[in-house]
Tab-separated table of C-alpha atoms in Angstrom:
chain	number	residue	atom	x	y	z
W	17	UNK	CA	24.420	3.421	-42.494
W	18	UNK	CA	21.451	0.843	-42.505
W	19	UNK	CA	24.247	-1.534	-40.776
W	20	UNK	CA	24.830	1.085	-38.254
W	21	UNK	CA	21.106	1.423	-37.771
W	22	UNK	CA	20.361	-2.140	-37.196
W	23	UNK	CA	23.059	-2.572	-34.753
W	24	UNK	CA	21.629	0.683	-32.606
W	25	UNK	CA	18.799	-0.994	-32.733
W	26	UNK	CA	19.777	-4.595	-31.696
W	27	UNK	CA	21.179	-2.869	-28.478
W	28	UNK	CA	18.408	-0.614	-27.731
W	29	UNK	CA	16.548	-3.900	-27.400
W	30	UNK	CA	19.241	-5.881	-25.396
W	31	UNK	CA	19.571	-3.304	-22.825
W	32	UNK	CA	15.802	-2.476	-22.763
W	33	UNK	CA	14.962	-6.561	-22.241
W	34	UNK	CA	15.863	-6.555	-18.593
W	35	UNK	CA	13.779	-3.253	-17.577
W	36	UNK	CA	11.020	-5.146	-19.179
W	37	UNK	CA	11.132	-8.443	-17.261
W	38	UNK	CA	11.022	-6.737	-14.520
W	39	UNK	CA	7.903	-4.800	-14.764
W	40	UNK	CA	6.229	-8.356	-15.572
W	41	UNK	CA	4.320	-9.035	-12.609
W	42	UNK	CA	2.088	-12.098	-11.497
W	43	UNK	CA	-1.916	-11.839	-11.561
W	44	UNK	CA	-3.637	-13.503	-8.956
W	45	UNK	CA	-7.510	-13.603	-8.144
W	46	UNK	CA	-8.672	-11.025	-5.073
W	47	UNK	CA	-11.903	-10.855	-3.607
W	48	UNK	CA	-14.767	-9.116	-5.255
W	49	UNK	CA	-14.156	-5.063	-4.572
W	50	UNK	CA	-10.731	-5.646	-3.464
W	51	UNK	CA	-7.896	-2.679	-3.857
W	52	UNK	CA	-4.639	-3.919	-5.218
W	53	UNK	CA	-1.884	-1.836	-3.703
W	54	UNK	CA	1.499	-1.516	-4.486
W	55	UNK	CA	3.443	-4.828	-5.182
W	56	UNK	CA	-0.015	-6.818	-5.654
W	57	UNK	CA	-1.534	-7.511	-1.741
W	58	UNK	CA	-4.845	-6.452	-1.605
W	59	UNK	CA	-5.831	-3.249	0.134
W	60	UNK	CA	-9.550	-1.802	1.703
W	61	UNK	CA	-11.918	-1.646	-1.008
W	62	UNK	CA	-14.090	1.589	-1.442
W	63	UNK	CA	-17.171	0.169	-0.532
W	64	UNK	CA	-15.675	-1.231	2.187
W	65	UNK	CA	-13.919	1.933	3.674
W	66	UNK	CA	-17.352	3.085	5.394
W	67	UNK	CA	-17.384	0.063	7.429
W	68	UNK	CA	-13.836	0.133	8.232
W	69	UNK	CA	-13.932	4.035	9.540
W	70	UNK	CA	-16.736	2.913	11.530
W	71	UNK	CA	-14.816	-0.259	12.758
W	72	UNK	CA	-11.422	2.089	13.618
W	73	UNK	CA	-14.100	4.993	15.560
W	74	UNK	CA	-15.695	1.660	17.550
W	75	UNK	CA	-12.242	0.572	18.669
W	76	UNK	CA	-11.421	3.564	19.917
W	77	UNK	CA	-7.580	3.535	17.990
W	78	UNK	CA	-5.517	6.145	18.416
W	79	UNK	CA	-4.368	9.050	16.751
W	80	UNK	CA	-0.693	9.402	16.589
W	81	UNK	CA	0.641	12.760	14.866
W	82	UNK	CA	3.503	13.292	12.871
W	83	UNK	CA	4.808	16.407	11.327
W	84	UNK	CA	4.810	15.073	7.718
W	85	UNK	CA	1.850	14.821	5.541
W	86	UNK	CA	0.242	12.009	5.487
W	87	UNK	CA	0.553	9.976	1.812
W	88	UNK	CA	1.203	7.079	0.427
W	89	UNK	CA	5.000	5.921	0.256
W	90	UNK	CA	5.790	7.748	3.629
W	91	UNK	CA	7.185	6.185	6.128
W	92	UNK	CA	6.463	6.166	9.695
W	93	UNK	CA	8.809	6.694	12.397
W	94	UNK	CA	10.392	3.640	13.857
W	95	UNK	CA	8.795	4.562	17.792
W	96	UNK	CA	5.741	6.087	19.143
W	97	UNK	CA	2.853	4.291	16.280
W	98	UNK	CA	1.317	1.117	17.191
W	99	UNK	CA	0.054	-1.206	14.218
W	100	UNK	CA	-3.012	-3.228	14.257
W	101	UNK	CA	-4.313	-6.335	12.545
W	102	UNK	CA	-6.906	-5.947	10.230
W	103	UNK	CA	-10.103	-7.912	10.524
W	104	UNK	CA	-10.941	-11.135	8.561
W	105	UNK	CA	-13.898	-9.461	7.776
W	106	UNK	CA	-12.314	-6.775	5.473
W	107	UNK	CA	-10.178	-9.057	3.336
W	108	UNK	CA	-6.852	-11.032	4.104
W	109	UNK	CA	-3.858	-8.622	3.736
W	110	UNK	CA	-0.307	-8.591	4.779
W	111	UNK	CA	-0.762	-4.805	6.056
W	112	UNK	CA	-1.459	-3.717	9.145
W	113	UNK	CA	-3.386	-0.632	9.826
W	114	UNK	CA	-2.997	2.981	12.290
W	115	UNK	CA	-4.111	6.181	12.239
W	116	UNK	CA	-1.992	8.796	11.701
W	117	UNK	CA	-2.792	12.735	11.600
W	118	UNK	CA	-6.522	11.916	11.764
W	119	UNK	CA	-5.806	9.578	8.719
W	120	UNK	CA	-6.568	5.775	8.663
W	121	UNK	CA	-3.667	3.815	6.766
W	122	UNK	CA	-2.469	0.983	5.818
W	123	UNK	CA	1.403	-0.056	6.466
W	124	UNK	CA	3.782	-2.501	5.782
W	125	UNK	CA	4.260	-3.458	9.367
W	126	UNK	CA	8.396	-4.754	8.442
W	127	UNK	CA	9.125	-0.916	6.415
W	128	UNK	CA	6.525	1.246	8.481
W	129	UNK	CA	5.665	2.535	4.914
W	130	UNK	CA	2.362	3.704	3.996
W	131	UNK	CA	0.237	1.654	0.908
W	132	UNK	CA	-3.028	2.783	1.176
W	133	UNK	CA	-4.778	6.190	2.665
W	134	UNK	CA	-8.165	5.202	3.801
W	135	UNK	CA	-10.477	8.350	2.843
């Protein structure tokens, strides 16, 4: 029985070795008040978001409206939402931002998929 045991054991932690490797991720340095979203890019930090609304109202960007709620992990539809660039001034990120439903986001321009609701 104690054989039997050990060897439920010693696969339990075969199978479970991969799954764990996986969720190892790499740790970088962001800026000060940075938001690390989703696979590691840095997002809009709170105290940042004030400034950013602001910056999104002075531009004048448009609303685009979609009949699904607007969250994080939702994707976009392919036509009809324009992306833009976000400012040195609020961090380097790979994301692009929109707003969507009266929402400000942040996408991953290449999946259209939403990482960070700006509130």
């Amino acid at each position: 029985m104690r054989n039997h045991l050990l060897a439920l054991a010693t696969i339990a932690a075969a199978i479970s070795a991969p799954v764990a490797a996986q969720a190892q991720s790499t740790v970088g340095v962001a800026r000060p008040g940075a938001v690390i979203v989703d696979n590691g890019a840095v997002g809009i930090a709170v105290d940042q978001r004030p400034a950013f609304r602001e910056y999104i109202v002075r531009e004048r960007v448009p609303n685009y409206s979609i009949p699904d709620r607007v969250v994080v992990g939702a994707v976009l539809p392919e036509s009809g939402v324009t992306f833009y660039d976000v400012p040195q001034t609020f961090g380097a990120t790979p994301y692009r931002y929109t707003v969507v439903n009266g929402e400000t986001v942040l996408v991953e321009p290449r999946t259209r998929r939403i990482v960070q609701v700006i509130d």
